[in-house]
Coordinates of C-alpha atoms and ligand atoms in Angstrom, one line a residue:
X145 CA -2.7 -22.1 25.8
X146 CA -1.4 -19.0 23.4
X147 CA -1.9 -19.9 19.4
X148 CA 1.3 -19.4 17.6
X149 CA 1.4 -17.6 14.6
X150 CA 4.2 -17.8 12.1
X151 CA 5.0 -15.1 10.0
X152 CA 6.9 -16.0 6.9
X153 CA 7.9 -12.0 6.0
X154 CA 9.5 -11.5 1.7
X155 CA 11.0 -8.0 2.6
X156 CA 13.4 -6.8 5.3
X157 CA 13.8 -3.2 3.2
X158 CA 12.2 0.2 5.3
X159 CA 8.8 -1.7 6.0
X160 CA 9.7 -5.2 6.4
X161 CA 12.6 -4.3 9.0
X162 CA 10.2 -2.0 10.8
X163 CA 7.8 -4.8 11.2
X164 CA 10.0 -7.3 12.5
X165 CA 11.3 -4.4 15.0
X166 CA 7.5 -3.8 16.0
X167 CA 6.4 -7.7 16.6
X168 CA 9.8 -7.9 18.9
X169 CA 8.6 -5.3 21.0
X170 CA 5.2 -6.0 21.1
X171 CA 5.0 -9.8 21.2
X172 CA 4.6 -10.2 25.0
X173 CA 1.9 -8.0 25.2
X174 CA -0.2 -9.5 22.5
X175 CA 1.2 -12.5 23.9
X176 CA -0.5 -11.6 27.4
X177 CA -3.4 -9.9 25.9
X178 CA -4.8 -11.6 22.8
X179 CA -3.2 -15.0 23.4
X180 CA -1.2 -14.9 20.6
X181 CA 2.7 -15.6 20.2
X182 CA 3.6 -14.0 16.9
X183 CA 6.6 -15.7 15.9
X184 CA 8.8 -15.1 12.3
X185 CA 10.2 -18.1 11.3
X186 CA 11.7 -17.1 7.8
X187 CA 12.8 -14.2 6.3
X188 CA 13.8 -13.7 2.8
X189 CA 14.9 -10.7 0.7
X190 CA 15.1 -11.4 -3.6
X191 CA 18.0 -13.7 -3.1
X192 CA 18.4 -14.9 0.5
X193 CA 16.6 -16.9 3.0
X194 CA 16.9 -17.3 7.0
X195 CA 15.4 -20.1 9.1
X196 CA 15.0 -20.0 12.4
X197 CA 12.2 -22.9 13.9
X198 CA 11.1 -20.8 16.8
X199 CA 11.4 -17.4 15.4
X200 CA 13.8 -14.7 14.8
X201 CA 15.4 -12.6 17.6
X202 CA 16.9 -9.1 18.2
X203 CA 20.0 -10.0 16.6
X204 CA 18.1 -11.3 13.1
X205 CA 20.5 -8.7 10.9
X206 CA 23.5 -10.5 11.7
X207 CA 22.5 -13.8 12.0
X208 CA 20.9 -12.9 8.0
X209 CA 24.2 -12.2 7.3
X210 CA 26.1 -15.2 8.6
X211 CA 23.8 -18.2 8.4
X212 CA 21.3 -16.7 4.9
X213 CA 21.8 -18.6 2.0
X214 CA 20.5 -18.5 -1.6
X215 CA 16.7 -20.2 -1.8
X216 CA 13.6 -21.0 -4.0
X217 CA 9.7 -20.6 -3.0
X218 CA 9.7 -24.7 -2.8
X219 CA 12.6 -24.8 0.2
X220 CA 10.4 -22.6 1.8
X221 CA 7.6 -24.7 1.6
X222 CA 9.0 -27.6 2.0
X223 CA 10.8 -26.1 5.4
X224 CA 7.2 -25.2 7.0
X225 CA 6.0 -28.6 5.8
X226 CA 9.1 -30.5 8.1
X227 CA 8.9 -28.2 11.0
X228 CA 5.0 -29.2 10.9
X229 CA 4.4 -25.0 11.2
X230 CA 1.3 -24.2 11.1
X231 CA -1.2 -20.7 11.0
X232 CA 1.2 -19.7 8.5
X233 CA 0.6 -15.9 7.4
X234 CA 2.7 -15.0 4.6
X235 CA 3.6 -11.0 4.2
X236 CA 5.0 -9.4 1.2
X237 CA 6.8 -6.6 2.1
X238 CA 8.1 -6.4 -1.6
X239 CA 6.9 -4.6 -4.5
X240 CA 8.1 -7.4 -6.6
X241 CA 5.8 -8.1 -9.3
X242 CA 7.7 -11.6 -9.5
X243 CA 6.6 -12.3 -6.3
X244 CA 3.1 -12.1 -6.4
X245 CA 3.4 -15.2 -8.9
X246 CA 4.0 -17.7 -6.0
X247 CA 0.5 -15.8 -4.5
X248 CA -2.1 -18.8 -5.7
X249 CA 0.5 -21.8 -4.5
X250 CA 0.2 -20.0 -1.1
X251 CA -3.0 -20.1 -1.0
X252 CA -3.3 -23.4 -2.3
X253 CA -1.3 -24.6 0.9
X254 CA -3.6 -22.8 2.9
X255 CA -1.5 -20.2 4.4
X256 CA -2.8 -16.5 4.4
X257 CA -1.1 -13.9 2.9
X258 CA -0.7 -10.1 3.8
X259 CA 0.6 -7.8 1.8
X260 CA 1.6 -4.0 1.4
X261 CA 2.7 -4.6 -2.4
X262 CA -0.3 -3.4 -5.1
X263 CA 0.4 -5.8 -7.6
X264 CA -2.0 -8.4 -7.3
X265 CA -4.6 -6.1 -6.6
X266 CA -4.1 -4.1 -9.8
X267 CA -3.2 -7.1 -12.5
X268 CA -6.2 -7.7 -14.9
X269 CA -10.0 -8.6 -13.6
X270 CA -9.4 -12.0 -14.4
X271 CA -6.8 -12.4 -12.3
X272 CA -8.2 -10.4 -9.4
X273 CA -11.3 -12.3 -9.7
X274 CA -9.7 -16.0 -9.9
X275 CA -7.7 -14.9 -7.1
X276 CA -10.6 -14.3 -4.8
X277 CA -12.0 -17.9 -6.4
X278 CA -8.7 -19.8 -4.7
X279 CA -8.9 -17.6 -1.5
X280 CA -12.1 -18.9 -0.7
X281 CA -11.9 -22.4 -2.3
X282 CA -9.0 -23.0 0.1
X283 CA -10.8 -21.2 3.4
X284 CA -7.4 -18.5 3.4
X285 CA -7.1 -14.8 4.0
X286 CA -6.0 -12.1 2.2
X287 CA -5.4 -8.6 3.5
X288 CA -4.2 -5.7 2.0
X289 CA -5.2 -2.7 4.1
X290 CA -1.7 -0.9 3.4
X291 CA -2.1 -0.8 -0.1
X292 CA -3.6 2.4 0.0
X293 CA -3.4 4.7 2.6
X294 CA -0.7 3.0 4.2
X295 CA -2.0 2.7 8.1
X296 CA -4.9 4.5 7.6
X297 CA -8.4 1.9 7.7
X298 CA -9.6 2.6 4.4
X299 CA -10.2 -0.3 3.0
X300 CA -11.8 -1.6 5.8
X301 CA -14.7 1.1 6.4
X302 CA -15.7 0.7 2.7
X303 CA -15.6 -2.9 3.1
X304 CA -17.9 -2.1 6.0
X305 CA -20.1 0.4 4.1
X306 CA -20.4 -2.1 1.8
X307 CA -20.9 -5.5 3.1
X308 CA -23.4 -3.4 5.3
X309 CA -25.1 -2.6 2.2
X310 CA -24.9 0.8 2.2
X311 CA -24.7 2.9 -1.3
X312 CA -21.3 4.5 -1.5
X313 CA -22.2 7.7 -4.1
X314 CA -18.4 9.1 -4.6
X315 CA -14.7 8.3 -2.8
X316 CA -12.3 11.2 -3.6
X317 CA -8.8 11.8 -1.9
X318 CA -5.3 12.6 -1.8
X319 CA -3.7 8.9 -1.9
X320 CA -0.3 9.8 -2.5
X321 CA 2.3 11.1 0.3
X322 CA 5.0 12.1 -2.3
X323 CA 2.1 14.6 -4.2
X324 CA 0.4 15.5 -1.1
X325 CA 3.5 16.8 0.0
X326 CA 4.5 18.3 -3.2
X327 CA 0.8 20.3 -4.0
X328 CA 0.4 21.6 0.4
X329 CA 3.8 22.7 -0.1
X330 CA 3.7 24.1 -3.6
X331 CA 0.0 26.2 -2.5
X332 CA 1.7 27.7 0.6
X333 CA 5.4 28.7 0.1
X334 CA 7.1 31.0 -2.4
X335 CA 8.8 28.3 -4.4
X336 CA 9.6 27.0 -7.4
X337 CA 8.3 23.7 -8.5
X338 CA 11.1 22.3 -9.1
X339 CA 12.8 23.3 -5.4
X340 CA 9.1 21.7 -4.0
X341 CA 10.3 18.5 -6.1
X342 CA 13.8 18.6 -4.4
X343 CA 12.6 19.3 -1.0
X344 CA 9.9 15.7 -1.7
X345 CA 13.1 14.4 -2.9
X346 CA 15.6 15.3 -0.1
X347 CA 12.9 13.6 2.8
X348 CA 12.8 10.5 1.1
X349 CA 9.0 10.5 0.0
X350 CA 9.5 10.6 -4.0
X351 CA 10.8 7.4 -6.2
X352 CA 14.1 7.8 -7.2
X353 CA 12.5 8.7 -10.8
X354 CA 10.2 11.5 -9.8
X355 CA 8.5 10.7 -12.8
X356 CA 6.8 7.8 -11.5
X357 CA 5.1 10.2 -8.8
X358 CA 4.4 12.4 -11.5
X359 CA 2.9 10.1 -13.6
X360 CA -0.1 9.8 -11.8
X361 CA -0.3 6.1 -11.5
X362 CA 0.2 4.9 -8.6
X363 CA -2.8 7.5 -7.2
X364 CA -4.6 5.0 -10.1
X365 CA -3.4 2.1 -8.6
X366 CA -5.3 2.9 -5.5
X367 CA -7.8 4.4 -7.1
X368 CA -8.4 1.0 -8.8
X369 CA -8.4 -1.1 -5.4
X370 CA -11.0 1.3 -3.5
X371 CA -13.7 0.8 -6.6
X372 CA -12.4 -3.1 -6.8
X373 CA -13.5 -3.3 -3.0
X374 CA -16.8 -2.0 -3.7
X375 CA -17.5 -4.8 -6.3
X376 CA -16.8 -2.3 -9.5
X377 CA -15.4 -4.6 -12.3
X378 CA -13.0 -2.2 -13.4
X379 CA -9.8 -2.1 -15.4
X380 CA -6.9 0.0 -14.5
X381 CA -7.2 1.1 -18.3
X382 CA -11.0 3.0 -17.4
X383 CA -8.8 5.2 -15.4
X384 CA -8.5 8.7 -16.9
X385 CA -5.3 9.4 -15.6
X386 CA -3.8 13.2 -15.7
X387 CA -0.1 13.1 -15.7
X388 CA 1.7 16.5 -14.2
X389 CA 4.6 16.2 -16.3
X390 CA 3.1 18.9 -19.8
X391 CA 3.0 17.4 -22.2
X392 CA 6.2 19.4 -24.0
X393 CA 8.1 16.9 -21.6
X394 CA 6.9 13.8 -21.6
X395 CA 8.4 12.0 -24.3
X396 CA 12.0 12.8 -22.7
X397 CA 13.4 9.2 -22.2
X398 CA 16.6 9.7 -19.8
X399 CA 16.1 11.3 -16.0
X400 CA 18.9 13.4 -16.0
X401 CA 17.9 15.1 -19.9
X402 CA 14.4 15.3 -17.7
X403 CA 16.3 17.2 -15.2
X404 CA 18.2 19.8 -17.4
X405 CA 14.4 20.9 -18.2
X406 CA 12.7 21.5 -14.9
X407 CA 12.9 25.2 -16.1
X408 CA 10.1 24.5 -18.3
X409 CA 8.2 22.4 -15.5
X410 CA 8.7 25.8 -13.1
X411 CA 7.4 27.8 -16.0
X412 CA 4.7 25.6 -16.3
X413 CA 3.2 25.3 -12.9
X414 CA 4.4 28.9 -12.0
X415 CA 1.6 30.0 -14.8
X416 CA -0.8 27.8 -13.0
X417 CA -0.3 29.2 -9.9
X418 CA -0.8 33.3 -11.2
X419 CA -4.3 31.8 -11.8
X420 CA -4.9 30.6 -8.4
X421 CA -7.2 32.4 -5.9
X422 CA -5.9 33.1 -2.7
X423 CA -8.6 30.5 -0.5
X424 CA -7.8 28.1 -2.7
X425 CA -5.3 25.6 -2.8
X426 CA -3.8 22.8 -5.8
X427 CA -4.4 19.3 -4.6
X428 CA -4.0 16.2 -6.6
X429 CA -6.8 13.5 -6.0
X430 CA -8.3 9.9 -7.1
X431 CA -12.0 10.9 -7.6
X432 CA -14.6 7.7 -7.9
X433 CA -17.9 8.9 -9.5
X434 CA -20.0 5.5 -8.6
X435 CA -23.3 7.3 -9.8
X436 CA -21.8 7.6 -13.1
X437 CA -19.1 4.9 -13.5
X438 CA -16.2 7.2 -13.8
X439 CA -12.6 7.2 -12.1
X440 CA -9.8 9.9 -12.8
X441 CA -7.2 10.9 -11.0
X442 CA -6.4 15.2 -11.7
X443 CA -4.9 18.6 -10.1
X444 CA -7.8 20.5 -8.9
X445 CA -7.9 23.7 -7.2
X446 CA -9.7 22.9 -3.7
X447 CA -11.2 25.1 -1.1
X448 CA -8.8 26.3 2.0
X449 CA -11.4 24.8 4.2
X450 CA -12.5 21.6 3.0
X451 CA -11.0 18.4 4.6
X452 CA -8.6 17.8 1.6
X453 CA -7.8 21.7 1.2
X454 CA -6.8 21.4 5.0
X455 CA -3.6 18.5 4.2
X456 CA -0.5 19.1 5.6
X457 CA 2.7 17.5 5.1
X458 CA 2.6 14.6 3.7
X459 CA -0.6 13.2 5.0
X460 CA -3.6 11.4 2.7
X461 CA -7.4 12.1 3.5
X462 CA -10.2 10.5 1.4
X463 CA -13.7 11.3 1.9
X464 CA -16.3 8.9 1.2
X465 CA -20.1 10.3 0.2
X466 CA -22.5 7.6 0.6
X467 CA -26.5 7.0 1.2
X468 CA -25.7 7.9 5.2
X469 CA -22.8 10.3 4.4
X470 CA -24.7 12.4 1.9
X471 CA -24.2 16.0 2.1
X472 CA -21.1 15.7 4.8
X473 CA -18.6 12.8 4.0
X474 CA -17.1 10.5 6.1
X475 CA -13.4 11.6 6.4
X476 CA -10.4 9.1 7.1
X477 CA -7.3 11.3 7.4
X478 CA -3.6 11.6 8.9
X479 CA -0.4 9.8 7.6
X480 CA -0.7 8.1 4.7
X481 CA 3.1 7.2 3.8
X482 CA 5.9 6.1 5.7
X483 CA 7.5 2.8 7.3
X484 CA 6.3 2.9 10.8
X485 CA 2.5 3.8 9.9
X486 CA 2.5 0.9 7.1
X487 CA 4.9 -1.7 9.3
X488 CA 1.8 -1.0 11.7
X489 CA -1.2 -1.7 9.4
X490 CA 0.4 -4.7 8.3
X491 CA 0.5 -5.7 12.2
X492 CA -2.8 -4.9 12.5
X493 CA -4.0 -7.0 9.1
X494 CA -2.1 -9.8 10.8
X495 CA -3.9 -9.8 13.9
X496 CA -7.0 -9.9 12.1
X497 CA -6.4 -12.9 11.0
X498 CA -4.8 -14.4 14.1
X499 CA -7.7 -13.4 15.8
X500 CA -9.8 -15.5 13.6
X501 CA -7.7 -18.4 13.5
X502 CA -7.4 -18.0 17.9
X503 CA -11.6 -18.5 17.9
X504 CA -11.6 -21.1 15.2
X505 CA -9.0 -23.1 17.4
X506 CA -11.5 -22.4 20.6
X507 CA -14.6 -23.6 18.3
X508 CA -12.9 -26.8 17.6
X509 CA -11.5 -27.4 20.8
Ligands
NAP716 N1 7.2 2.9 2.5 C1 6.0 3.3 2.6 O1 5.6 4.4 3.0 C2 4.9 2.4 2.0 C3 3.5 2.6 2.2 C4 2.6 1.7 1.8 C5 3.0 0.6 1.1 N2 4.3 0.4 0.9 C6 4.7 -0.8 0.1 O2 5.5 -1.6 0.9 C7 6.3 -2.4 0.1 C8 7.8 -2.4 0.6 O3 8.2 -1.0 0.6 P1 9.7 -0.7 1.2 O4 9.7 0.8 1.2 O5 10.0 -1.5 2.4 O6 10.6 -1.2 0.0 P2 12.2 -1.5 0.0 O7 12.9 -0.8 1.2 O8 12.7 -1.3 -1.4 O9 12.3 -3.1 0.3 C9 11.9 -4.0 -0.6 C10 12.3 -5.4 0.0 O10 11.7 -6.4 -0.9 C11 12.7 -7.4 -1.2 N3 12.3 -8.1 -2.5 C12 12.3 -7.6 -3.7 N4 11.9 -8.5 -4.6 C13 11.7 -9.7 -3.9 C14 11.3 -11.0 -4.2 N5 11.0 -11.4 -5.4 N6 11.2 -11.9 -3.1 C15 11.5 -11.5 -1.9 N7 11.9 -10.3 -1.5 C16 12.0 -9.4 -2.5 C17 13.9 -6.5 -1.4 O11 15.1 -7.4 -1.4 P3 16.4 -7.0 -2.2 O12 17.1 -6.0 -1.3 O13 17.1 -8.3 -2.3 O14 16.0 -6.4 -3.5 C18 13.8 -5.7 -0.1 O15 14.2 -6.4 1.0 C19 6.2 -1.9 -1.3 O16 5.2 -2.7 -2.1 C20 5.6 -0.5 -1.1 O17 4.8 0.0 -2.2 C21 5.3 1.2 1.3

């Protein structure tokens, strides 16, 4: 007989919608092929909850609409607890920092969580570390493989390398879609910054304050979870972080006084550019120096031919140098952004874990 798994999905913006759209379509075949009947028994945005025992259908938007009604983490709870639903895999399709609160109590009821929100991941050491304490103390799962990357299976070859116990030397990439797209455009076309930052803007892959691209911190935020995974004991504070906004504009407060200045930006990286050589090309990268303990995140000028220097679009590549991968790095590369590519990694992190709860089931039995 099939396992059911239930989904309990915080999130129904781009990714979470996706997702649900991609375990409608694809439940009979894993249903067929694995075993496994995926259902989603609750969904929930910040305010509102829908319940549905045996699992949301095609038409989930509108019945949201109708029959959702305000809620708090406990009637959620104590809903799975009534129905008697169990393999519960919570997935936070948020970036709600709020959220991530209710992360331990979850654990703590044995359900596993996966989630495509960088919070918990990047709070303080203590908290990553106690985390891990209450995963394993209550025999859950956590996975997180979207958190950087999006789709790409990044975090689970350095887990490999490492379990493994192979020495990873030095992980560098380009993590962000949003700069990727900004620095392969910026090196190849005749435009201004600024007109690079529209175009980033106008296809949906910049925050709506392209500071917070700019800033540099979310590449640190990934940067952090990649050393994290390899056992580093670091603090998002041992970053060196190298914001692109000069300096001469960084203590403007308001977006749009921000924006009545991008002259100054274009001036800025148009100077960089007169400096450029021709086979090389601007990239913006997390670099992980495990040899000597140091993590940065900076614009560097990178060969036309090297796996980074060759990025298109918007796409992420990270090479990892380790004791096997010594003079030629292991290369993960292709879309690193975007709601289908992510919806799909979560899918896949689920699985994972359905998979393992399917054999535990056939152990027992
Ligand atoms: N898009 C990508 O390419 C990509 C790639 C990798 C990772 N991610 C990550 O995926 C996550 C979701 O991204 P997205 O683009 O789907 O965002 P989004 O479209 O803004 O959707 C966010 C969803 O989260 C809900 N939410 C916010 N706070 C909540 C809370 N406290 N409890 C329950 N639900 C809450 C929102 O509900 P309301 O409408 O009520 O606020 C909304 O439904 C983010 O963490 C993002 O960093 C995205």
């Amino acid at each position: 007989m099939n396992t059911t798994i239930n989904i309990i999905l915080f999130g129904i913006g781009n990714v979470g919608s996706t997702l649900i759209k991609q375990v409608l379509a694809t439940n009979a075949t894993i249903s067929l092929k694995q075993g496994l009947n995926l259902e989603i028994p609750i969904i929930a945005n910040s305010t509102t909850a829908f319940f549905k025992t045996n699992g949301i259908k095609n038409n989930w938007q509108t019945d949201f609409e109708i029959f959702g009604f305000p809620y708090k983490i406990n009637d959620i709870i104590r809903y799975i607890q009534k129905e008697e639903l169990g393999n519960i895999i919570i997935v936070d399709a948020t970036a709600s920092r709020k959220f991530v609160k209710h992360y331990k109590a979850f654990f703590q009821q044995g359900y596993h969580i996966v989630t495509a929100n960088k919070i918990a991941n990047t709070l303080s050491l203590d908290y990553y570390n106690s985390l891990r304490t209450t995963i394993l103390n209550n025999w859950t799962h956590f996975n997180y493989e979207t958190n950087v990357g999006a789709g790409l299976p990044i975090i689970e070859t350095l887990r490999r390398l490492s379990d493994s116990g192979e020495q990873i030397h030095k992980i560098r990439g380009v993590f962000s879609g949003s700069l990727s797209y900004i620095f392969n455009t910026f090196s190849e076309k005749q435009l201004l910054f600024s007109e690079v930052l529209q175009s980033a803007q106008q296809k949906g892959f910049t925050e709506p304050d392209i500071r917070e691209d700019l800033s540099g911190k979310d590449v640190a935020r990934k940067l952090l979870i990649l050393a994290r995974e390899i056992g580093l004991q670091k603090e998002l504070s041992d970053i060196a972080v190298e914001s692109l906004i000069p300096s001469s504009l960084e203590e403007i407060h308001y977006l749009n006084d921000f924006n009545l200045k991008l002259n100054e930006l274009d001036r800025y990286y148009s100077d960089l550019k007169v400096k450029k050589s021709a086979n090389h090309v601007f990239r913006y990268i997390g670099e992980l120096d495990v040899l000597n303990g140091t993590l940065q995140t900076k614009l560097v000028l990178e060969p036309k031919t090297s796996a980074i220097g060759q990025l298109r679009g918007a796409d992420a590549a990270i090479e990892i140098f380790s004791e096997s991968y010594k003079e030629q790095p292991l290369v993960i590369q292709g879309a690193g952004a975007g709601s289908a590519v992510t919806a799909r990694g979560i899918l896949t992190d689920i699985l994972k874990i359905a998979k393992q709860l399917n054999t535990f089931k056939l152990v027992e039995a």
